[in-house]
Amino acid sequence: MMQNIILTKSNKQINGTVHLTGSKSECNRALIIEALSDGKVKVENVSDAADAVLLAGILRGTKSEVLSLEPEVLSQRSKDLELRTQDLRLVDIGPAGTAMRFLTAYFAIQDNEVILTGSQRMKERPIGILVDALRELGAHIDYEEKEGFPPIKLKGSFEQQTSKISIKGNISSQYITALLLIAARLPFGLELHIEGELTSRPYVEMTLAMLETAKIQHSWEGNVITISNQEFATTSLHVEPDWSAASYWYAIAALADEAELLLTGLTQYSLQGDSVITEIMANFGITSQFKDGGVHLTKEIKPLARKIFDLKECPDLAQTIIVVCAALGHEATFTGLETLKIKETDRILALQTELAKMGVKLIEKGQVYKLDCSEKFIPERIFINTYHDHRMAMAFAPLALIIPQLEFENGPVVDKSYPAFWTDLAGLGFGVQEIER
């Protein structure tokens, strides 16, 4: 049985306060830093996002040696891999992509032997670029099934062979972050050469800023980031509320007739690249004022003039912004979406499929995407497939302000990054009904 969500909104007014969970992106980085610091660094305000809770359990040893989101699935995977779990450690991260990348680098420099696996979708998400870089550094890693994809076996016995490696910058910033997180623990440090244009640069900057809080110094000259072997300082890392989660409330405000919202805990100066949502949503008439311990959103009616959105540095906002434009019939053009096809699902295909249910087309021409709203219509009801992707559910939820009834497949999918999402919607006047299908 699948737990679906039926979402409604009787009016187009939004007023209230939302308390957001900690940033999954920050928290996952902080947890790896904590583990590498041998207890010197402590993480405060650990996110309750499922990915962060799972990663904390793995790194802090609060779960058994064999870890899984779905024990019965893990049992079958163990048989498929012909593993003897008493001889090595099996770590199943389910659908947690960030955890897969970060743990690949983390376990590569540990002494114990580990099998790192995940959900079926995780086995379809490439990891070869990161594995190749770690092998070049001196890691011993084998593929258990398909070359270039999880599951992988990390054999321990790391002996650094070089400090200079190169990695493509336009695939996933998580590969780069994974390497930077372990750099200070490498005997010879790391000189990382980024080839070509860097995608999602703010995420790399976030990583380096968090390392600096733990007194890990770096230099970044041109396309080369250098971190020497050095010790972590005794400190704490406080995880900020999640700007990615905030983006859905900005979208709701943009589709409302009237909006007065306070998102608590958010500050004007954030490590998170997705805080750029304040600037992007200003185009949609949303004013952001930092006061009263958070950011206060208000809606004003204004012409929507911006036609091109470059989302290279904030790809996690893409679904949210594209859906808002589609709902408003705004035929915008989008660039910087190269990484969307290797996320929890192929997010481009998922957007195209779901937007078609209201007559909107997302047309792909090379690396440029354009909305065609010429046949847009407002149905009475839409069934939204989520494709096991938390952001598909949350990006489409604001449509409840213009479509009388939405039904979301697999409501609990939001637990990955924002477990209280449906509860928070109910608290601000949305009708939220759980049903079994």
Short mmCIF file of C-alpha atoms in Angstrom, two decimals:
data_model
loop_
_atom_site.label_atom_id
_atom_site.label_comp_id
_atom_site.label_asym_id
_atom_site.label_seq_id
_atom_site.Cartn_x
_atom_site.Cartn_y
_atom_site.Cartn_z
CA MET A 1 0.00 0.00 0.00
CA MET A 2 1.20 3.51 -0.85
CA GLN A 3 0.39 6.51 1.31
CA ASN A 4 -0.72 9.31 -0.98
CA ILE A 5 -1.56 12.92 -0.13
CA ILE A 6 -4.57 14.87 -1.38
CA LEU A 7 -3.85 18.60 -1.17
CA THR A 8 -6.38 21.43 -1.41
CA LYS A 9 -6.56 25.15 -0.60
CA SER A 10 -9.91 26.89 -0.29
CA ASN A 11 -8.53 30.39 -0.86
CA LYS A 12 -5.41 32.12 -2.17
CA GLN A 13 -4.36 33.86 1.04
CA ILE A 14 -1.30 32.76 3.03
CA ASN A 15 -0.50 34.06 6.49
CA GLY A 16 1.56 32.54 9.28
CA THR A 17 4.90 31.33 10.59
CA VAL A 18 6.98 28.31 9.54
CA HIS A 19 9.85 26.78 11.50
CA LEU A 20 12.17 25.08 9.02
CA THR A 21 14.40 22.08 9.65
CA GLY A 22 18.19 22.33 9.47
CA SER A 23 19.83 22.39 6.06
CA LYS A 24 20.47 18.89 4.73
CA SER A 25 23.39 20.16 2.66
CA GLU A 26 25.09 21.83 5.61
CA CYS A 27 24.32 19.00 8.00
CA ASN A 28 25.76 16.27 5.80
CA ARG A 29 29.00 18.20 5.39
CA ALA A 30 29.16 18.94 9.10
CA LEU A 31 28.65 15.27 10.01
CA ILE A 32 31.55 14.17 7.80
CA ILE A 33 33.77 16.90 9.31
CA GLU A 34 32.75 15.75 12.80
CA ALA A 35 33.68 12.15 11.97
CA LEU A 36 37.04 13.13 10.47
CA SER A 37 37.94 15.36 13.41
CA ASP A 38 38.20 12.51 15.94
CA GLY A 39 35.71 14.17 18.23
CA LYS A 40 37.07 17.73 18.11
CA VAL A 41 34.16 19.08 16.06
CA LYS A 42 30.57 18.82 17.29
CA VAL A 43 27.49 19.39 15.14
CA GLU A 44 24.62 21.45 16.52
CA ASN A 45 21.05 21.51 15.20
CA VAL A 46 21.30 18.24 13.25
CA SER A 47 18.64 18.23 10.55
CA ASP A 48 15.68 15.88 10.93
CA ALA A 49 15.78 15.20 7.18
CA ALA A 50 15.89 11.45 6.62
CA ASP A 51 19.19 11.64 4.71
CA ALA A 52 20.89 13.52 7.55
CA VAL A 53 19.46 11.24 10.24
CA LEU A 54 20.72 8.19 8.33
CA LEU A 55 24.18 9.68 7.79
CA ALA A 56 24.42 10.65 11.46
CA GLY A 57 23.55 7.10 12.42
CA ILE A 58 26.21 5.63 10.17
CA LEU A 59 28.97 7.99 11.26
CA ARG A 60 28.11 8.16 14.94
CA GLY A 61 27.54 4.44 15.30
CA THR A 62 24.00 4.78 16.58
CA LYS A 63 22.80 2.01 14.29
CA SER A 64 23.99 -1.56 13.85
CA GLU A 65 26.86 -2.44 11.56
CA VAL A 66 24.35 -3.29 8.81
CA LEU A 67 22.28 -0.18 7.99
CA SER A 68 19.21 0.20 5.82
CA LEU A 69 16.09 2.28 5.36
CA GLU A 70 14.27 -0.91 4.36
CA PRO A 71 15.53 -3.99 6.24
CA GLU A 72 13.75 -6.48 3.98
CA VAL A 73 15.25 -4.85 0.90
CA LEU A 74 18.71 -4.89 2.47
CA SER A 75 18.32 -8.59 3.16
CA GLN A 76 17.63 -9.25 -0.51
CA ARG A 77 20.49 -6.98 -1.62
CA SER A 78 22.82 -8.88 0.67
CA LYS A 79 21.84 -12.13 -1.02
CA ASP A 80 22.19 -10.59 -4.46
CA LEU A 81 25.70 -9.42 -3.63
CA GLU A 82 26.55 -12.76 -1.97
CA LEU A 83 27.84 -10.88 1.03
CA ARG A 84 28.81 -12.39 4.34
CA THR A 85 28.06 -9.45 6.60
CA GLN A 86 29.96 -10.91 9.50
CA ASP A 87 33.21 -10.52 7.52
CA LEU A 88 32.79 -6.90 6.41
CA ARG A 89 30.58 -3.91 6.96
CA LEU A 90 27.59 -3.37 4.70
CA VAL A 91 26.31 0.20 4.58
CA ASP A 92 23.04 0.79 2.75
CA ILE A 93 22.24 4.47 2.26
CA GLY A 94 18.96 3.90 0.39
CA PRO A 95 18.22 6.89 -1.89
CA ALA A 96 20.62 9.32 -0.16
CA GLY A 97 22.81 10.58 -3.02
CA THR A 98 24.84 13.06 -0.98
CA ALA A 99 25.61 10.37 1.59
CA MET A 100 26.77 8.02 -1.16
CA ARG A 101 29.29 10.54 -2.53
CA PHE A 102 30.54 11.75 0.85
CA LEU A 103 30.80 8.26 2.37
CA THR A 104 32.66 6.96 -0.68
CA ALA A 105 35.46 9.43 0.04
CA TYR A 106 35.21 8.99 3.82
CA PHE A 107 35.42 5.18 3.79
CA ALA A 108 38.14 5.26 1.12
CA ILE A 109 40.64 6.53 3.71
CA GLN A 110 39.47 4.34 6.62
CA ASP A 111 41.12 1.05 7.57
CA ASN A 112 38.03 -1.15 7.55
CA GLU A 113 36.53 -2.90 4.54
CA VAL A 114 33.08 -1.66 3.54
CA ILE A 115 30.42 -2.40 0.95
CA LEU A 116 28.51 0.79 0.14
CA THR A 117 25.15 0.24 -1.56
CA GLY A 118 21.78 1.91 -1.95
CA SER A 119 18.37 1.85 -3.59
CA GLN A 120 17.77 0.72 -7.15
CA ARG A 121 17.83 4.35 -8.32
CA MET A 122 21.12 4.85 -6.47
CA LYS A 123 22.59 2.00 -8.51
CA GLU A 124 21.70 4.01 -11.63
CA ARG A 125 23.45 7.19 -10.47
CA PRO A 126 27.07 7.43 -11.67
CA ILE A 127 29.97 7.56 -9.24
CA GLY A 128 32.85 6.65 -11.56
CA ILE A 129 34.41 10.13 -11.66
CA LEU A 130 34.77 10.18 -7.88
CA VAL A 131 36.00 6.59 -7.69
CA ASP A 132 38.61 7.28 -10.38
CA ALA A 133 39.89 10.30 -8.45
CA LEU A 134 40.08 8.35 -5.19
CA ARG A 135 41.87 5.45 -6.89
CA GLU A 136 44.40 7.92 -8.27
CA LEU A 137 44.98 9.20 -4.75
CA GLY A 138 45.61 5.67 -3.51
CA ALA A 139 42.24 4.19 -2.56
CA HIS A 140 41.34 0.55 -3.23
CA ILE A 141 37.79 0.45 -4.61
CA ASP A 142 35.98 -2.23 -6.64
CA TYR A 143 32.58 -2.23 -8.32
CA GLU A 144 30.31 -5.03 -7.15
CA GLU A 145 27.87 -4.94 -10.06
CA LYS A 146 28.02 -2.39 -12.90
CA GLU A 147 31.23 -0.53 -13.72
CA GLY A 148 30.96 3.13 -12.70
CA PHE A 149 27.94 2.69 -10.43
CA PRO A 150 27.18 1.57 -6.85
CA PRO A 151 27.42 -0.77 -5.05
CA ILE A 152 31.14 -0.45 -4.41
CA LYS A 153 33.62 -2.21 -2.15
CA LEU A 154 36.13 -0.01 -0.32
CA LYS A 155 39.00 -2.17 0.85
CA GLY A 156 40.81 0.14 3.26
CA SER A 157 44.63 0.14 3.46
CA PHE A 158 44.81 3.61 1.92
CA GLU A 159 48.32 4.69 0.89
CA GLN A 160 48.47 8.07 -0.80
CA GLN A 161 50.13 7.95 -4.22
CA THR A 162 49.75 11.58 -5.29
CA SER A 163 48.42 14.88 -4.02
CA LYS A 164 47.50 16.30 -7.45
CA ILE A 165 44.33 15.19 -9.18
CA SER A 166 41.94 16.65 -11.73
CA ILE A 167 38.16 16.37 -11.83
CA LYS A 168 35.50 17.70 -14.18
CA GLY A 169 33.66 20.69 -12.77
CA ASN A 170 30.39 20.37 -14.69
CA ILE A 171 29.16 16.97 -13.47
CA SER A 172 28.39 17.24 -9.75
CA SER A 173 29.82 19.54 -7.10
CA GLN A 174 29.31 16.70 -4.61
CA TYR A 175 32.30 14.85 -6.10
CA ILE A 176 34.47 17.90 -5.48
CA THR A 177 33.09 18.40 -1.98
CA ALA A 178 33.68 14.75 -1.09
CA LEU A 179 37.35 15.13 -1.97
CA LEU A 180 37.75 18.47 -0.19
CA LEU A 181 36.21 17.10 3.00
CA ILE A 182 38.90 14.41 3.33
CA ALA A 183 41.78 16.55 2.03
CA ALA A 184 43.19 17.62 5.41
CA ARG A 185 43.35 13.95 6.45
CA LEU A 186 45.47 12.95 3.45
CA PRO A 187 49.17 12.58 4.40
CA PHE A 188 50.27 14.80 1.50
CA GLY A 189 47.17 16.98 1.39
CA LEU A 190 45.32 17.68 -1.86
CA GLU A 191 45.81 19.88 -4.90
CA LEU A 192 42.53 19.66 -6.77
CA HIS A 193 42.41 20.88 -10.37
CA ILE A 194 38.87 21.60 -11.60
CA GLU A 195 38.52 21.02 -15.34
CA GLY A 196 36.21 23.36 -17.21
CA GLU A 197 33.34 25.36 -15.76
CA LEU A 198 32.36 24.64 -12.16
CA THR A 199 28.70 23.74 -11.64
CA SER A 200 27.05 24.71 -8.33
CA ARG A 201 30.01 26.77 -7.13
CA PRO A 202 28.16 27.96 -3.97
CA TYR A 203 28.09 24.37 -2.70
CA VAL A 204 31.88 24.14 -2.98
CA GLU A 205 32.20 27.51 -1.25
CA MET A 206 29.92 26.23 1.53
CA THR A 207 32.19 23.22 2.04
CA LEU A 208 35.32 25.34 2.28
CA ALA A 209 33.65 27.82 4.65
CA MET A 210 32.60 25.00 6.98
CA LEU A 211 36.10 23.55 6.90
CA GLU A 212 37.46 26.99 7.77
CA THR A 213 35.21 27.07 10.83
CA ALA A 214 37.08 23.95 11.94
CA LYS A 215 40.35 25.81 11.17
CA ILE A 216 41.13 23.87 7.99
CA GLN A 217 42.81 26.38 5.69
CA HIS A 218 42.80 26.32 1.90
CA SER A 219 43.88 28.33 -1.12
CA TRP A 220 41.83 28.73 -4.30
CA GLU A 221 43.72 30.17 -7.22
CA GLY A 222 42.17 29.97 -10.66
CA ASN A 223 40.84 26.44 -11.04
CA VAL A 224 43.06 24.91 -8.32
CA ILE A 225 41.99 24.35 -4.72
CA THR A 226 44.77 23.32 -2.32
CA ILE A 227 44.41 21.96 1.21
CA SER A 228 47.45 20.74 3.14
CA ASN A 229 47.55 17.99 5.75
CA GLN A 230 46.43 19.69 9.00
CA GLU A 231 44.54 19.15 12.22
CA PHE A 232 40.92 20.05 12.94
CA ALA A 233 40.36 22.53 15.77
CA THR A 234 38.01 21.98 18.69
CA THR A 235 34.83 23.79 17.69
CA SER A 236 31.14 23.41 16.93
CA LEU A 237 29.30 23.67 13.63
CA HIS A 238 25.78 25.07 13.88
CA VAL A 239 23.52 23.95 11.02
CA GLU A 240 21.37 26.75 9.61
CA PRO A 241 17.71 26.28 8.63
CA ASP A 242 17.27 25.01 5.10
CA TRP A 243 16.99 27.60 2.32
CA SER A 244 16.01 24.84 -0.12
CA ALA A 245 12.98 24.14 2.07
CA ALA A 246 12.29 27.87 2.22
CA SER A 247 12.05 27.97 -1.57
CA TYR A 248 8.72 26.12 -1.55
CA TRP A 249 7.21 28.80 0.68
CA TYR A 250 8.49 31.46 -1.69
CA ALA A 251 6.73 29.59 -4.50
CA ILE A 252 3.52 29.44 -2.47
CA ALA A 253 3.74 33.18 -1.84
CA ALA A 254 4.32 33.79 -5.55
CA LEU A 255 1.12 31.93 -6.51
CA ALA A 256 -0.99 33.46 -3.72
CA ASP A 257 -3.11 36.58 -4.09
CA GLU A 258 -1.98 37.76 -0.65
CA ALA A 259 0.98 36.48 1.40
CA GLU A 260 2.45 37.33 4.81
CA LEU A 261 4.91 34.66 5.93
CA LEU A 262 7.66 34.46 8.54
CA LEU A 263 10.29 31.75 8.00
CA THR A 264 12.18 31.58 11.28
CA GLY A 265 15.91 31.23 11.77
CA LEU A 266 17.00 32.27 8.28
CA THR A 267 19.57 35.04 8.03
CA GLN A 268 20.60 37.41 5.27
CA TYR A 269 24.15 36.07 5.16
CA SER A 270 24.06 32.34 4.56
CA LEU A 271 26.51 29.68 3.42
CA GLN A 272 23.76 28.12 1.34
CA GLY A 273 23.67 28.96 -2.34
CA ASP A 274 19.92 28.44 -2.42
CA SER A 275 19.50 31.65 -0.41
CA VAL A 276 19.55 33.27 -3.88
CA ILE A 277 15.84 32.41 -3.91
CA THR A 278 15.30 35.84 -2.30
CA GLU A 279 16.64 37.52 -5.43
CA ILE A 280 14.93 35.19 -7.87
CA MET A 281 11.52 35.49 -6.25
CA ALA A 282 11.76 39.28 -6.16
CA ASN A 283 10.95 38.95 -9.87
CA PHE A 284 7.63 37.40 -8.85
CA GLY A 285 6.71 40.20 -6.46
CA ILE A 286 8.01 38.62 -3.25
CA THR A 287 9.75 41.00 -0.85
CA SER A 288 12.14 39.54 1.75
CA GLN A 289 12.78 41.42 4.99
CA PHE A 290 15.09 39.98 7.59
CA LYS A 291 13.55 40.76 10.97
CA ASP A 292 11.84 39.13 13.96
CA GLY A 293 14.35 36.27 13.97
CA GLY A 294 13.84 35.17 10.38
CA VAL A 295 12.83 36.30 6.91
CA HIS A 296 9.45 37.96 6.42
CA LEU A 297 7.82 37.43 3.00
CA THR A 298 5.19 39.71 1.52
CA LYS A 299 3.51 39.61 -1.87
CA GLU A 300 2.91 42.55 -4.16
CA ILE A 301 1.47 42.42 -7.65
CA LYS A 302 4.07 43.37 -10.25
CA PRO A 303 4.71 42.58 -13.92
CA LEU A 304 6.90 39.53 -14.45
CA ALA A 305 9.56 40.64 -16.89
CA ARG A 306 12.53 38.32 -16.40
CA LYS A 307 12.73 35.83 -19.26
CA ILE A 308 15.98 33.95 -18.66
CA PHE A 309 16.93 32.10 -15.46
CA ASP A 310 20.45 30.68 -15.19
CA LEU A 311 20.26 28.06 -12.44
CA LYS A 312 23.79 26.70 -12.79
CA GLU A 313 24.67 27.66 -9.22
CA CYS A 314 21.36 26.60 -7.65
CA PRO A 315 20.05 23.52 -9.52
CA ASP A 316 17.97 22.36 -6.53
CA LEU A 317 15.73 25.40 -7.10
CA ALA A 318 15.05 24.49 -10.72
CA GLN A 319 11.87 22.47 -10.24
CA THR A 320 10.40 25.09 -7.92
CA ILE A 321 11.03 28.01 -10.29
CA ILE A 322 9.97 26.14 -13.43
CA VAL A 323 6.66 25.08 -11.84
CA VAL A 324 5.93 28.64 -10.68
CA CYS A 325 6.58 29.99 -14.17
CA ALA A 326 4.37 27.29 -15.68
CA ALA A 327 1.57 28.05 -13.23
CA LEU A 328 1.73 31.75 -14.15
CA GLY A 329 1.92 31.02 -17.88
CA HIS A 330 5.30 32.73 -18.04
CA GLU A 331 7.26 31.36 -21.00
CA ALA A 332 10.72 31.66 -19.50
CA THR A 333 13.99 30.10 -20.64
CA PHE A 334 16.25 28.14 -18.29
CA THR A 335 19.93 27.24 -18.41
CA GLY A 336 22.32 25.51 -16.01
CA LEU A 337 20.22 22.36 -15.66
CA GLU A 338 22.91 19.87 -16.72
CA THR A 339 22.94 17.93 -13.43
CA LEU A 340 19.18 17.44 -13.17
CA LYS A 341 19.15 14.20 -15.15
CA ILE A 342 21.33 12.37 -12.59
CA LYS A 343 19.45 13.36 -9.44
CA GLU A 344 16.94 11.24 -7.48
CA THR A 345 15.18 10.87 -10.81
CA ASP A 346 15.69 12.34 -14.27
CA ARG A 347 14.21 15.67 -13.16
CA ILE A 348 13.95 17.04 -16.69
CA LEU A 349 11.84 14.11 -17.87
CA ALA A 350 9.80 14.18 -14.65
CA LEU A 351 9.05 17.90 -15.09
CA GLN A 352 8.09 17.41 -18.72
CA THR A 353 5.74 14.55 -17.83
CA GLU A 354 3.98 16.28 -14.93
CA LEU A 355 3.71 19.74 -16.52
CA ALA A 356 2.05 18.13 -19.54
CA LYS A 357 -0.89 17.33 -17.25
CA MET A 358 -1.74 21.05 -17.37
CA GLY A 359 -0.84 21.49 -21.03
CA VAL A 360 2.60 23.03 -20.48
CA LYS A 361 5.68 21.88 -22.41
CA LEU A 362 9.29 22.10 -21.26
CA ILE A 363 11.21 22.05 -24.53
CA GLU A 364 14.86 20.99 -24.55
CA LYS A 365 17.25 22.42 -27.12
CA GLY A 366 20.80 21.42 -26.28
CA GLN A 367 21.44 22.82 -22.82
CA VAL A 368 18.65 25.40 -23.02
CA TYR A 369 15.10 24.74 -21.83
CA LYS A 370 12.03 26.83 -22.66
CA LEU A 371 8.49 26.71 -21.34
CA ASP A 372 5.68 26.66 -23.89
CA CYS A 373 2.45 27.65 -22.13
CA SER A 374 0.39 28.21 -25.28
CA GLU A 375 -1.85 25.22 -24.51
CA LYS A 376 -1.92 25.65 -20.73
CA PHE A 377 -5.19 24.85 -18.96
CA ILE A 378 -6.28 24.56 -15.33
CA PRO A 379 -7.78 21.14 -14.61
CA GLU A 380 -10.01 20.39 -11.65
CA ARG A 381 -7.66 17.69 -10.43
CA ILE A 382 -4.14 16.43 -11.13
CA PHE A 383 -2.37 13.29 -9.97
CA ILE A 384 1.32 14.08 -9.42
CA ASN A 385 3.84 11.25 -9.73
CA THR A 386 6.83 11.94 -7.48
CA TYR A 387 9.31 9.42 -8.92
CA HIS A 388 10.75 8.83 -5.42
CA ASP A 389 11.98 12.44 -5.58
CA HIS A 390 11.25 14.70 -2.61
CA ARG A 391 11.66 17.86 -4.66
CA MET A 392 9.05 16.80 -7.22
CA ALA A 393 6.44 16.59 -4.46
CA MET A 394 7.33 19.90 -2.83
CA ALA A 395 7.85 21.84 -6.07
CA PHE A 396 4.37 20.91 -7.33
CA ALA A 397 2.56 21.46 -4.01
CA PRO A 398 2.13 25.25 -4.57
CA LEU A 399 -0.15 24.39 -7.52
CA ALA A 400 -2.86 23.75 -4.91
CA LEU A 401 -3.38 27.52 -5.00
CA ILE A 402 -4.57 27.36 -8.61
CA ILE A 403 -5.78 23.75 -9.08
CA PRO A 404 -8.70 22.67 -6.87
CA GLN A 405 -7.27 19.25 -5.99
CA LEU A 406 -3.84 17.66 -6.21
CA GLU A 407 -3.05 14.07 -5.36
CA PHE A 408 0.59 13.21 -4.68
CA GLU A 409 1.91 9.71 -5.03
CA ASN A 410 4.03 8.61 -2.05
CA GLY A 411 3.56 11.51 0.35
CA PRO A 412 6.32 10.35 2.74
CA VAL A 413 8.92 10.98 0.00
CA VAL A 414 9.35 14.47 1.49
CA ASP A 415 10.97 12.91 4.57
CA LYS A 416 14.25 12.89 2.66
CA SER A 417 14.76 16.62 3.27
CA TYR A 418 11.66 18.16 4.91
CA PRO A 419 9.68 15.67 7.04
CA ALA A 420 7.27 18.32 8.39
CA PHE A 421 6.30 19.66 4.95
CA TRP A 422 2.71 18.37 4.83
CA THR A 423 2.18 19.25 8.50
CA ASP A 424 3.42 22.79 7.91
CA LEU A 425 1.08 23.16 4.93
CA ALA A 426 -1.85 22.03 7.07
CA GLY A 427 -0.85 24.56 9.70
CA LEU A 428 -1.20 27.37 7.16
CA GLY A 429 -4.65 26.44 5.95
CA PHE A 430 -4.07 23.79 3.30
CA GLY A 431 -6.27 20.72 3.31
CA VAL A 432 -3.96 17.71 3.69
CA GLN A 433 -5.57 14.27 3.52
CA GLU A 434 -3.62 11.03 3.75
CA ILE A 435 -5.04 8.10 1.79
CA GLU A 436 -3.90 4.56 1.08
CA ARG A 437 -3.67 3.43 -2.53
#
